[in-house]
Amino acid sequence: MTAPVTASGASSAGTAASRSARVDRSIARILRAGTLVSIGLLAVGVALLAIAGGSPLERTLPGLDPARIPADILALRPEGFLWLGLLATLATPLLRVAAAVVGFLGAGERRMAGLGVAVLIVIALAVVVAQRPAA
Amino acid sequence: MTVLLLLAGGGFGAGVFGSLLGLGGGILIVPLLTFGFGLDFRAAVGVSLVCVIVTSSAAAGVYLERHLANLRLGMLLEVFTASGALIGGLIAFLLPDRVLAGLFALLLVYTAVTMLRRRATSTGDASPSIENPDDAAGAAPAPGSFRAALAGPGYRPVRLGAGIGGSVFAGLVSALLGVGGGIVKVPLMHLVMRVPLKVATATSNLMIGVTASASAIVYLLRDGINPLVAGPTAVGVFAGAMVGSRVAQRIDVRLLRLLFVAVLALTAVQMTLRAIG
């Protein structure tokens, strides 16, 4: 009677560990890809900045305007690549959290998925609050 | 062109030294940009946050693949580090530069003292004894419970309340001063929550990206990040961290650490002078 229970328990623990390892691996892939994309975009922006010449400390840019980024990139303006690189940099850890939420939901770990959702809510709050003018 | 190269070169140096000495780049990048390139303190913090996200994302992937980082513990604590970072990001725009410089000087002194003590004790990966984790935690958590889900091989985090409070503080420090906050999180997890040092380091690194993103969003949307400065610096830091991690095994960092402590002390003096005007 004991043996089947132990085997089942071991098998269940093994499955949980394997699921956990799978989540870790997929998140690691997202982080690596996100980092490469971010650094790639920033590097292209830096190269274009070098070609354009001048000191980056002396140039002024308008604030972030996502609607302008595609046009800037098509025109090979450095700021388009730099802004997109910055957005990709900031988005990479958030994609990691979103992937963890999906992974934990798939594994039936609702409390852990809930924590991930809580993190994303804090980030959403940051976006909303930051757009209000500073006192 | 020269300034561009200097920014990338400075970032490269910060990446190499940060990687060799086990520090995030922030503690080096903020002084580099304020004293070396004349940026105001808040602008330097904005750029530094971008750099620590890049290095964190690159390293966290490796830590996860090696199963060193505790994803569940990290996700619990980063709810609070991100909350602290959001609050810190908002406060940063209310505080004068001088106050922030003064706080940074304190951080530099704390980091220098921590590095000296680490050198003196030379504990290596001296994990707190976890033969009987119930000593600190009380009864063992029930299987399937939330606390049990946070456990790793051979350890179980304890004092979650203290960990949560400390995480809010780590997030505040990160957002105000442009650092990853590992200097708070690693001792918190290792000494207070009794997580093995390697796991604490890896988990802290994993959390840095989300923590810094919460405050970097505030900086970005309030025009606190200049992409023309952040771009070359971040690329340099990334390249430097890659080189540093490859040569770290071949370099005796003891002398380097002493030298670095001296640099931190000097920078602390300069930051203090900036703070007192």
Tab-separated table of C-alpha atoms in Angstrom:
chain	number	residue	atom	x	y	z
A	1	MET	CA	0.000	0.000	0.000
A	2	THR	CA	2.850	2.345	0.867
A	3	ALA	CA	4.942	1.799	-2.245
A	4	PRO	CA	2.434	3.128	-4.804
A	5	VAL	CA	1.815	6.243	-2.683
A	6	THR	CA	5.561	6.949	-2.430
A	7	ALA	CA	6.041	6.397	-6.135
A	8	SER	CA	3.146	8.663	-6.892
A	9	GLY	CA	4.483	11.310	-4.504
A	10	ALA	CA	7.938	11.103	-6.048
A	11	SER	CA	6.472	11.270	-9.511
A	12	SER	CA	4.374	14.294	-8.561
A	13	ALA	CA	7.413	16.052	-7.046
A	14	GLY	CA	9.405	15.198	-10.168
A	15	THR	CA	6.714	16.624	-12.406
A	16	ALA	CA	6.551	19.822	-10.338
A	17	ALA	CA	10.349	20.191	-10.491
A	18	SER	CA	10.317	19.603	-14.226
A	19	ARG	CA	7.544	22.189	-14.685
A	20	SER	CA	9.486	24.634	-12.569
A	21	ALA	CA	12.648	24.038	-14.602
A	22	ARG	CA	10.658	24.581	-17.794
A	23	VAL	CA	9.348	27.931	-16.519
A	24	ASP	CA	12.902	28.954	-15.505
A	25	ARG	CA	14.242	28.015	-18.956
A	26	SER	CA	11.578	29.877	-20.890
A	27	ILE	CA	12.074	32.971	-18.737
A	28	ALA	CA	15.836	32.748	-19.235
A	29	ARG	CA	15.258	32.667	-23.005
A	30	ILE	CA	13.042	35.750	-22.823
A	31	LEU	CA	15.633	37.635	-20.775
A	32	ARG	CA	18.418	36.719	-23.171
A	33	ALA	CA	16.422	37.644	-26.271
A	34	GLY	CA	15.211	40.882	-24.681
A	35	THR	CA	18.732	41.876	-23.711
A	36	LEU	CA	20.078	41.153	-27.193
A	37	VAL	CA	17.295	43.116	-28.889
A	38	SER	CA	17.711	46.062	-26.471
A	39	ILE	CA	21.476	46.209	-26.798
A	40	GLY	CA	21.250	45.709	-30.574
A	41	LEU	CA	18.882	48.657	-30.954
A	42	LEU	CA	20.939	50.851	-28.630
A	43	ALA	CA	24.147	49.899	-30.468
A	44	VAL	CA	22.647	50.839	-33.842
A	45	GLY	CA	21.506	54.144	-32.322
A	46	VAL	CA	24.994	54.787	-30.945
A	47	ALA	CA	26.594	53.969	-34.309
A	48	LEU	CA	24.235	56.395	-36.082
A	49	LEU	CA	24.958	58.978	-33.415
A	50	ALA	CA	28.692	58.555	-34.073
A	51	ILE	CA	28.137	58.987	-37.810
A	52	ALA	CA	26.027	62.103	-37.226
A	53	GLY	CA	28.837	63.593	-35.103
A	54	GLY	CA	28.610	66.167	-32.347
A	55	SER	CA	28.432	65.715	-28.622
A	56	PRO	CA	25.414	63.914	-27.190
A	57	LEU	CA	25.650	66.214	-24.180
A	58	GLU	CA	25.073	69.281	-26.338
A	59	ARG	CA	22.087	67.964	-28.273
A	60	THR	CA	18.625	68.232	-26.834
A	61	LEU	CA	15.813	65.892	-27.721
A	62	PRO	CA	12.094	66.261	-27.177
A	63	GLY	CA	10.682	63.793	-24.637
A	64	LEU	CA	9.543	60.317	-25.537
A	65	ASP	CA	6.911	60.277	-28.265
A	66	PRO	CA	6.227	56.662	-29.272
A	67	ALA	CA	4.342	57.801	-32.387
A	68	ARG	CA	7.544	59.346	-33.807
A	69	ILE	CA	9.716	56.270	-33.349
A	70	PRO	CA	8.743	54.427	-36.589
A	71	ALA	CA	9.399	57.514	-38.718
A	72	ASP	CA	12.728	58.139	-36.978
A	73	ILE	CA	13.785	54.549	-37.558
A	74	LEU	CA	12.795	54.603	-41.216
A	75	ALA	CA	14.788	57.824	-41.625
A	76	LEU	CA	17.746	56.155	-39.795
A	77	ARG	CA	17.739	58.872	-37.150
A	78	PRO	CA	19.650	57.717	-34.036
A	79	GLU	CA	16.958	58.833	-31.602
A	80	GLY	CA	14.451	56.365	-33.071
A	81	PHE	CA	16.716	53.399	-32.319
A	82	LEU	CA	17.746	54.781	-28.939
A	83	TRP	CA	14.163	55.356	-27.765
A	84	LEU	CA	13.088	51.926	-28.995
A	85	GLY	CA	16.142	50.377	-27.335
A	86	LEU	CA	15.233	52.068	-24.067
A	87	LEU	CA	11.651	50.850	-24.292
A	88	ALA	CA	12.854	47.315	-25.057
A	89	THR	CA	15.225	47.512	-22.081
A	90	LEU	CA	12.419	48.499	-19.716
A	91	ALA	CA	10.008	45.986	-21.213
A	92	THR	CA	12.322	42.966	-20.898
A	93	PRO	CA	11.894	42.400	-17.122
A	94	LEU	CA	8.156	42.988	-17.480
A	95	LEU	CA	7.931	40.355	-20.217
A	96	ARG	CA	9.745	38.051	-17.814
A	97	VAL	CA	7.044	38.640	-15.200
A	98	ALA	CA	4.264	38.121	-17.757
A	99	ALA	CA	5.876	34.863	-18.879
A	100	ALA	CA	6.119	33.728	-15.254
A	101	VAL	CA	2.414	34.460	-14.757
A	102	VAL	CA	1.554	32.306	-17.765
A	103	GLY	CA	3.931	29.568	-16.609
A	104	PHE	CA	2.568	29.522	-13.061
A	105	LEU	CA	-1.029	29.495	-14.285
A	106	GLY	CA	-0.179	26.538	-16.513
A	107	ALA	CA	1.316	24.773	-13.507
A	108	GLY	CA	-1.772	25.512	-11.398
A	109	GLU	CA	0.167	27.814	-9.059
A	110	ARG	CA	-2.441	30.538	-8.784
A	111	ARG	CA	-0.885	32.306	-5.802
A	112	MET	CA	2.420	32.706	-7.604
A	113	ALA	CA	0.609	33.889	-10.738
A	114	GLY	CA	-1.222	36.385	-8.523
A	115	LEU	CA	2.105	37.789	-7.309
A	116	GLY	CA	3.169	38.317	-10.910
A	117	VAL	CA	-0.088	40.106	-11.646
A	118	ALA	CA	0.489	42.289	-8.565
A	119	VAL	CA	3.923	43.274	-9.942
A	120	LEU	CA	2.371	44.192	-13.287
A	121	ILE	CA	-0.283	46.271	-11.505
A	122	VAL	CA	2.465	48.212	-9.680
A	123	ILE	CA	4.163	48.860	-13.029
A	124	ALA	CA	0.862	49.985	-14.592
A	125	LEU	CA	0.392	52.302	-11.629
A	126	ALA	CA	3.879	53.722	-12.271
A	127	VAL	CA	2.875	54.525	-15.868
A	128	VAL	CA	-0.304	56.286	-14.739
A	129	VAL	CA	1.221	58.195	-11.827
A	130	ALA	CA	4.337	59.255	-13.757
A	131	GLN	CA	2.226	61.057	-16.335
A	132	ARG	CA	0.907	63.423	-13.693
A	133	PRO	CA	3.088	66.511	-13.388
A	134	ALA	CA	5.556	66.550	-10.498
A	135	ALA	CA	4.600	68.918	-7.667
B	1	MET	CA	32.379	61.796	-31.188
B	2	THR	CA	34.940	62.060	-28.381
B	3	VAL	CA	32.243	62.472	-25.740
B	4	LEU	CA	30.369	59.515	-27.211
B	5	LEU	CA	33.469	57.326	-26.956
B	6	LEU	CA	34.155	58.553	-23.433
B	7	LEU	CA	30.611	57.712	-22.357
B	8	ALA	CA	30.865	54.225	-23.853
B	9	GLY	CA	34.382	53.797	-22.407
B	10	GLY	CA	33.278	54.966	-18.970
B	11	GLY	CA	30.333	52.576	-19.119
B	12	PHE	CA	32.710	49.788	-20.185
B	13	GLY	CA	34.958	50.455	-17.199
B	14	ALA	CA	31.977	50.518	-14.835
B	15	GLY	CA	30.766	47.237	-16.322
B	16	VAL	CA	34.164	45.530	-15.937
B	17	PHE	CA	34.736	46.703	-12.352
B	18	GLY	CA	31.147	46.088	-11.325
B	19	SER	CA	31.359	42.563	-12.658
B	20	LEU	CA	34.772	41.857	-11.060
B	21	LEU	CA	33.732	43.196	-7.671
B	22	GLY	CA	30.226	41.800	-7.637
B	23	LEU	CA	28.557	45.212	-7.674
B	24	GLY	CA	25.890	46.596	-9.937
B	25	GLY	CA	27.163	49.338	-12.178
B	26	GLY	CA	25.029	52.038	-10.552
B	27	ILE	CA	27.413	52.841	-7.742
B	28	LEU	CA	30.023	53.697	-10.399
B	29	ILE	CA	27.874	55.162	-13.143
B	30	VAL	CA	26.195	57.895	-11.105
B	31	PRO	CA	29.517	59.461	-9.946
B	32	LEU	CA	30.971	58.970	-13.438
B	33	LEU	CA	28.150	60.901	-15.067
B	34	THR	CA	27.860	63.620	-12.427
B	35	PHE	CA	31.567	64.342	-11.897
B	36	GLY	CA	32.911	63.192	-15.265
B	37	PHE	CA	30.263	64.549	-17.617
B	38	GLY	CA	28.556	67.248	-15.555
B	39	LEU	CA	25.080	65.696	-15.577
B	40	ASP	CA	22.783	66.720	-12.771
B	41	PHE	CA	22.235	64.032	-10.193
B	42	ARG	CA	18.730	63.019	-11.266
B	43	ALA	CA	19.728	62.729	-14.933
B	44	ALA	CA	22.626	60.468	-13.915
B	45	VAL	CA	20.287	58.291	-11.849
B	46	GLY	CA	17.949	57.895	-14.835
B	47	VAL	CA	20.778	56.674	-17.078
B	48	SER	CA	22.131	54.447	-14.325
B	49	LEU	CA	18.753	52.730	-13.894
B	50	VAL	CA	18.773	51.804	-17.593
B	51	CYS	CA	22.271	50.341	-17.201
B	52	VAL	CA	21.385	48.222	-14.170
B	53	ILE	CA	18.340	46.819	-15.989
B	54	VAL	CA	20.547	45.754	-18.909
B	55	THR	CA	23.119	44.014	-16.708
B	56	SER	CA	20.436	42.442	-14.521
B	57	SER	CA	18.533	41.007	-17.496
B	58	ALA	CA	21.721	39.588	-18.999
B	59	ALA	CA	22.873	37.946	-15.753
B	60	ALA	CA	19.445	36.829	-14.497
B	61	GLY	CA	18.938	34.586	-17.518
B	62	VAL	CA	22.158	32.748	-16.701
B	63	TYR	CA	21.237	32.435	-13.007
B	64	LEU	CA	17.827	30.996	-13.880
B	65	GLU	CA	19.264	28.454	-16.294
B	66	ARG	CA	21.660	27.300	-13.589
B	67	HIS	CA	18.725	27.123	-11.132
B	68	LEU	CA	20.508	29.468	-8.734
B	69	ALA	CA	17.806	32.141	-8.533
B	70	ASN	CA	14.635	31.438	-6.541
B	71	LEU	CA	11.976	32.728	-8.926
B	72	ARG	CA	9.102	32.343	-6.435
B	73	LEU	CA	10.867	34.180	-3.627
B	74	GLY	CA	11.983	36.834	-6.118
B	75	MET	CA	8.421	37.356	-7.345
B	76	LEU	CA	7.104	37.732	-3.807
B	77	LEU	CA	9.749	40.284	-2.843
B	78	GLU	CA	9.669	42.228	-6.103
B	79	VAL	CA	6.032	43.179	-5.521
B	80	PHE	CA	7.462	45.218	-2.648
B	81	THR	CA	10.734	46.343	-4.236
B	82	ALA	CA	8.732	47.613	-7.225
B	83	SER	CA	6.313	49.413	-4.880
B	84	GLY	CA	9.245	50.994	-3.050
B	85	ALA	CA	10.819	51.937	-6.386
B	86	LEU	CA	7.617	53.578	-7.587
B	87	ILE	CA	7.417	55.654	-4.404
B	88	GLY	CA	11.148	56.414	-4.611
B	89	GLY	CA	10.851	57.468	-8.256
B	90	LEU	CA	8.157	59.960	-7.324
B	91	ILE	CA	10.065	61.258	-4.290
B	92	ALA	CA	13.214	61.698	-6.406
B	93	PHE	CA	11.485	64.433	-8.395
B	94	LEU	CA	10.582	66.288	-5.201
B	95	LEU	CA	13.991	66.233	-3.522
B	96	PRO	CA	16.752	68.735	-4.350
B	97	ASP	CA	19.897	67.409	-6.041
B	98	ARG	CA	21.917	68.163	-2.926
B	99	VAL	CA	19.835	65.880	-0.741
B	100	LEU	CA	20.168	63.053	-3.257
B	101	ALA	CA	23.934	63.612	-3.434
B	102	GLY	CA	24.104	63.448	0.371
B	103	LEU	CA	22.170	60.170	0.403
B	104	PHE	CA	24.474	58.804	-2.299
B	105	ALA	CA	27.502	59.733	-0.198
B	106	LEU	CA	26.051	57.664	2.651
B	107	LEU	CA	25.514	54.751	0.270
B	108	LEU	CA	29.132	54.985	-0.907
B	109	VAL	CA	30.409	54.896	2.678
B	110	TYR	CA	28.164	51.934	3.491
B	111	THR	CA	29.357	50.082	0.377
B	112	ALA	CA	33.022	50.795	1.177
B	113	VAL	CA	32.607	49.547	4.755
B	114	THR	CA	30.743	46.444	3.543
B	115	MET	CA	33.551	45.652	1.079
B	116	LEU	CA	36.214	46.099	3.752
B	117	ARG	CA	34.331	43.839	6.153
B	118	ARG	CA	33.831	41.243	3.427
B	119	ARG	CA	37.591	41.295	2.876
B	120	ALA	CA	38.288	41.003	6.616
B	121	THR	CA	35.889	38.139	7.282
B	122	SER	CA	36.360	36.440	3.889
B	123	THR	CA	33.456	34.132	4.532
B	124	GLY	CA	32.985	32.878	0.988
B	125	ASP	CA	29.588	31.261	0.573
B	126	ALA	CA	29.030	30.918	4.272
B	127	SER	CA	25.375	30.085	4.317
B	128	PRO	CA	23.672	30.423	7.647
B	129	SER	CA	23.119	27.067	9.240
B	130	ILE	CA	19.976	25.546	7.874
B	131	GLU	CA	20.180	22.274	9.659
B	132	ASN	CA	17.143	23.310	11.617
B	133	PRO	CA	15.419	26.183	9.863
B	134	ASP	CA	12.492	25.896	12.248
B	135	ASP	CA	14.686	27.540	14.929
B	136	ALA	CA	13.925	30.885	13.354
B	137	ALA	CA	10.682	30.142	11.602
B	138	GLY	CA	8.686	28.290	14.177
B	139	ALA	CA	6.752	25.282	12.923
B	140	ALA	CA	7.565	23.934	9.491
B	141	PRO	CA	5.069	25.153	6.855
B	142	ALA	CA	2.462	22.679	5.688
B	143	PRO	CA	3.237	21.003	2.377
B	144	GLY	CA	1.483	22.869	-0.424
B	145	SER	CA	1.326	26.078	1.614
B	146	PHE	CA	2.537	29.405	0.290
B	147	ARG	CA	5.598	29.407	2.536
B	148	ALA	CA	6.523	25.901	1.443
B	149	ALA	CA	6.405	27.036	-2.194
B	150	LEU	CA	9.187	29.551	-1.477
B	151	ALA	CA	11.617	26.880	-0.273
B	152	GLY	CA	14.605	25.745	-2.294
B	153	PRO	CA	16.932	22.759	-2.106
B	154	GLY	CA	18.165	22.606	1.507
B	155	TYR	CA	16.753	25.911	2.700
B	156	ARG	CA	13.503	27.602	3.539
B	157	PRO	CA	13.256	31.420	3.730
B	158	VAL	CA	12.188	32.685	7.141
B	159	ARG	CA	11.055	36.069	8.532
B	160	LEU	CA	9.013	36.970	5.456
B	161	GLY	CA	7.669	40.109	7.152
B	162	ALA	CA	11.166	41.509	7.621
B	163	GLY	CA	11.994	40.524	4.052
B	164	ILE	CA	8.990	42.409	2.747
B	165	GLY	CA	9.766	45.550	4.775
B	166	GLY	CA	13.406	45.456	3.699
B	167	SER	CA	12.350	45.025	0.081
B	168	VAL	CA	10.340	48.250	0.129
B	169	PHE	CA	13.442	50.004	1.477
B	170	ALA	CA	15.635	48.396	-1.214
B	171	GLY	CA	13.250	49.670	-3.890
B	172	LEU	CA	13.368	53.187	-2.437
B	173	VAL	CA	17.179	53.170	-2.396
B	174	SER	CA	17.296	51.890	-5.967
B	175	ALA	CA	14.948	54.567	-7.300
B	176	LEU	CA	16.473	57.476	-5.413
B	177	LEU	CA	20.109	56.626	-6.087
B	178	GLY	CA	20.072	54.712	-9.380
B	179	VAL	CA	21.506	51.486	-8.034
B	180	GLY	CA	20.262	47.908	-8.245
B	181	GLY	CA	19.748	47.672	-4.500
B	182	GLY	CA	21.662	44.398	-4.153
B	183	ILE	CA	23.624	45.990	-1.331
B	184	VAL	CA	20.365	45.904	0.682
B	185	LYS	CA	18.683	42.813	-0.739
B	186	VAL	CA	21.549	40.330	-0.549
B	187	PRO	CA	22.241	40.817	3.198
B	188	LEU	CA	18.490	40.937	3.819
B	189	MET	CA	17.877	37.581	2.163
B	190	HIS	CA	21.067	35.958	3.385
B	191	LEU	CA	21.332	37.155	6.980
B	192	VAL	CA	17.701	37.857	7.861
B	193	MET	CA	15.764	35.371	5.729
B	194	ARG	CA	18.485	32.703	5.915
B	195	VAL	CA	18.725	32.120	2.193
B	196	PRO	CA	22.118	30.763	1.008
B	197	LEU	CA	24.394	33.544	-0.236
B	198	LYS	CA	24.599	32.334	-3.837
B	199	VAL	CA	20.819	32.033	-4.065
B	200	ALA	CA	20.380	35.452	-2.412
B	201	THR	CA	22.809	37.039	-4.905
B	202	ALA	CA	21.149	35.397	-7.904
B	203	THR	CA	17.618	36.177	-6.701
B	204	SER	CA	18.555	39.787	-5.958
B	205	ASN	CA	19.932	40.095	-9.473
B	206	LEU	CA	16.731	38.677	-10.923
B	207	MET	CA	14.674	41.239	-8.996
B	208	ILE	CA	16.783	44.245	-10.028
B	209	GLY	CA	15.287	44.422	-13.519
B	210	VAL	CA	11.696	44.723	-12.351
B	211	THR	CA	12.614	47.019	-9.448
B	212	ALA	CA	14.585	49.404	-11.622
B	213	SER	CA	11.930	49.295	-14.372
B	214	ALA	CA	9.275	50.559	-11.947
B	215	SER	CA	11.287	53.687	-11.203
B	216	ALA	CA	12.843	54.018	-14.682
B	217	ILE	CA	9.307	54.343	-16.091
B	218	VAL	CA	8.762	57.342	-13.812
B	219	TYR	CA	12.081	58.873	-14.915
B	220	LEU	CA	11.364	58.148	-18.583
B	221	LEU	CA	7.870	59.642	-18.586
B	222	ARG	CA	9.096	62.717	-16.726
B	223	ASP	CA	11.921	63.301	-19.233
B	224	GLY	CA	14.493	62.131	-16.693
B	225	ILE	CA	16.354	59.837	-19.103
B	226	ASN	CA	18.408	61.253	-21.974
B	227	PRO	CA	18.647	58.492	-24.608
B	228	LEU	CA	21.694	60.147	-26.181
B	229	VAL	CA	23.601	59.566	-22.937
B	230	ALA	CA	21.867	56.345	-21.852
B	231	GLY	CA	22.541	54.583	-25.186
B	232	PRO	CA	26.363	54.712	-25.288
B	233	THR	CA	26.668	54.232	-21.528
B	234	ALA	CA	24.412	51.156	-21.487
B	235	VAL	CA	26.170	49.577	-24.475
B	236	GLY	CA	29.526	50.184	-22.763
B	237	VAL	CA	28.316	48.746	-19.446
B	238	PHE	CA	26.943	45.649	-21.171
B	239	ALA	CA	30.203	45.019	-23.046
B	240	GLY	CA	32.223	45.659	-19.880
B	241	ALA	CA	30.111	43.284	-17.798
B	242	MET	CA	30.573	40.562	-20.440
B	243	VAL	CA	34.353	41.023	-20.401
B	244	GLY	CA	34.450	41.249	-16.593
B	245	SER	CA	32.526	38.018	-16.110
B	246	ARG	CA	34.930	36.216	-18.456
B	247	VAL	CA	38.144	37.407	-16.788
B	248	ALA	CA	36.849	37.328	-13.187
B	249	GLN	CA	38.181	33.816	-12.533
B	250	ARG	CA	41.684	34.789	-13.658
B	251	ILE	CA	42.101	37.970	-11.634
B	252	ASP	CA	42.993	38.350	-7.976
B	253	VAL	CA	40.478	40.970	-6.911
B	254	ARG	CA	41.843	41.556	-3.388
B	255	LEU	CA	44.067	44.478	-4.375
B	256	LEU	CA	41.427	45.722	-6.759
B	257	ARG	CA	38.901	45.725	-3.918
B	258	LEU	CA	41.175	47.826	-1.706
B	259	LEU	CA	41.769	50.264	-4.519
B	260	PHE	CA	38.063	50.414	-5.142
B	261	VAL	CA	37.327	51.124	-1.479
B	262	ALA	CA	39.705	54.094	-1.719
B	263	VAL	CA	37.909	55.324	-4.846
B	264	LEU	CA	34.548	54.951	-3.103
B	265	ALA	CA	35.832	56.928	-0.103
B	266	LEU	CA	37.118	59.740	-2.334
B	267	THR	CA	33.866	59.804	-4.278
B	268	ALA	CA	31.944	59.915	-0.991
B	269	VAL	CA	33.923	63.008	0.007
B	270	GLN	CA	33.161	64.657	-3.350
B	271	MET	CA	29.481	63.770	-3.071
B	272	THR	CA	29.383	65.181	0.451
B	273	LEU	CA	30.957	68.417	-0.777
B	274	ARG	CA	28.349	68.574	-3.523
B	275	ALA	CA	25.622	67.962	-0.938
B	276	ILE	CA	26.750	70.726	1.383
B	277	GLY	CA	27.146	73.086	-1.542
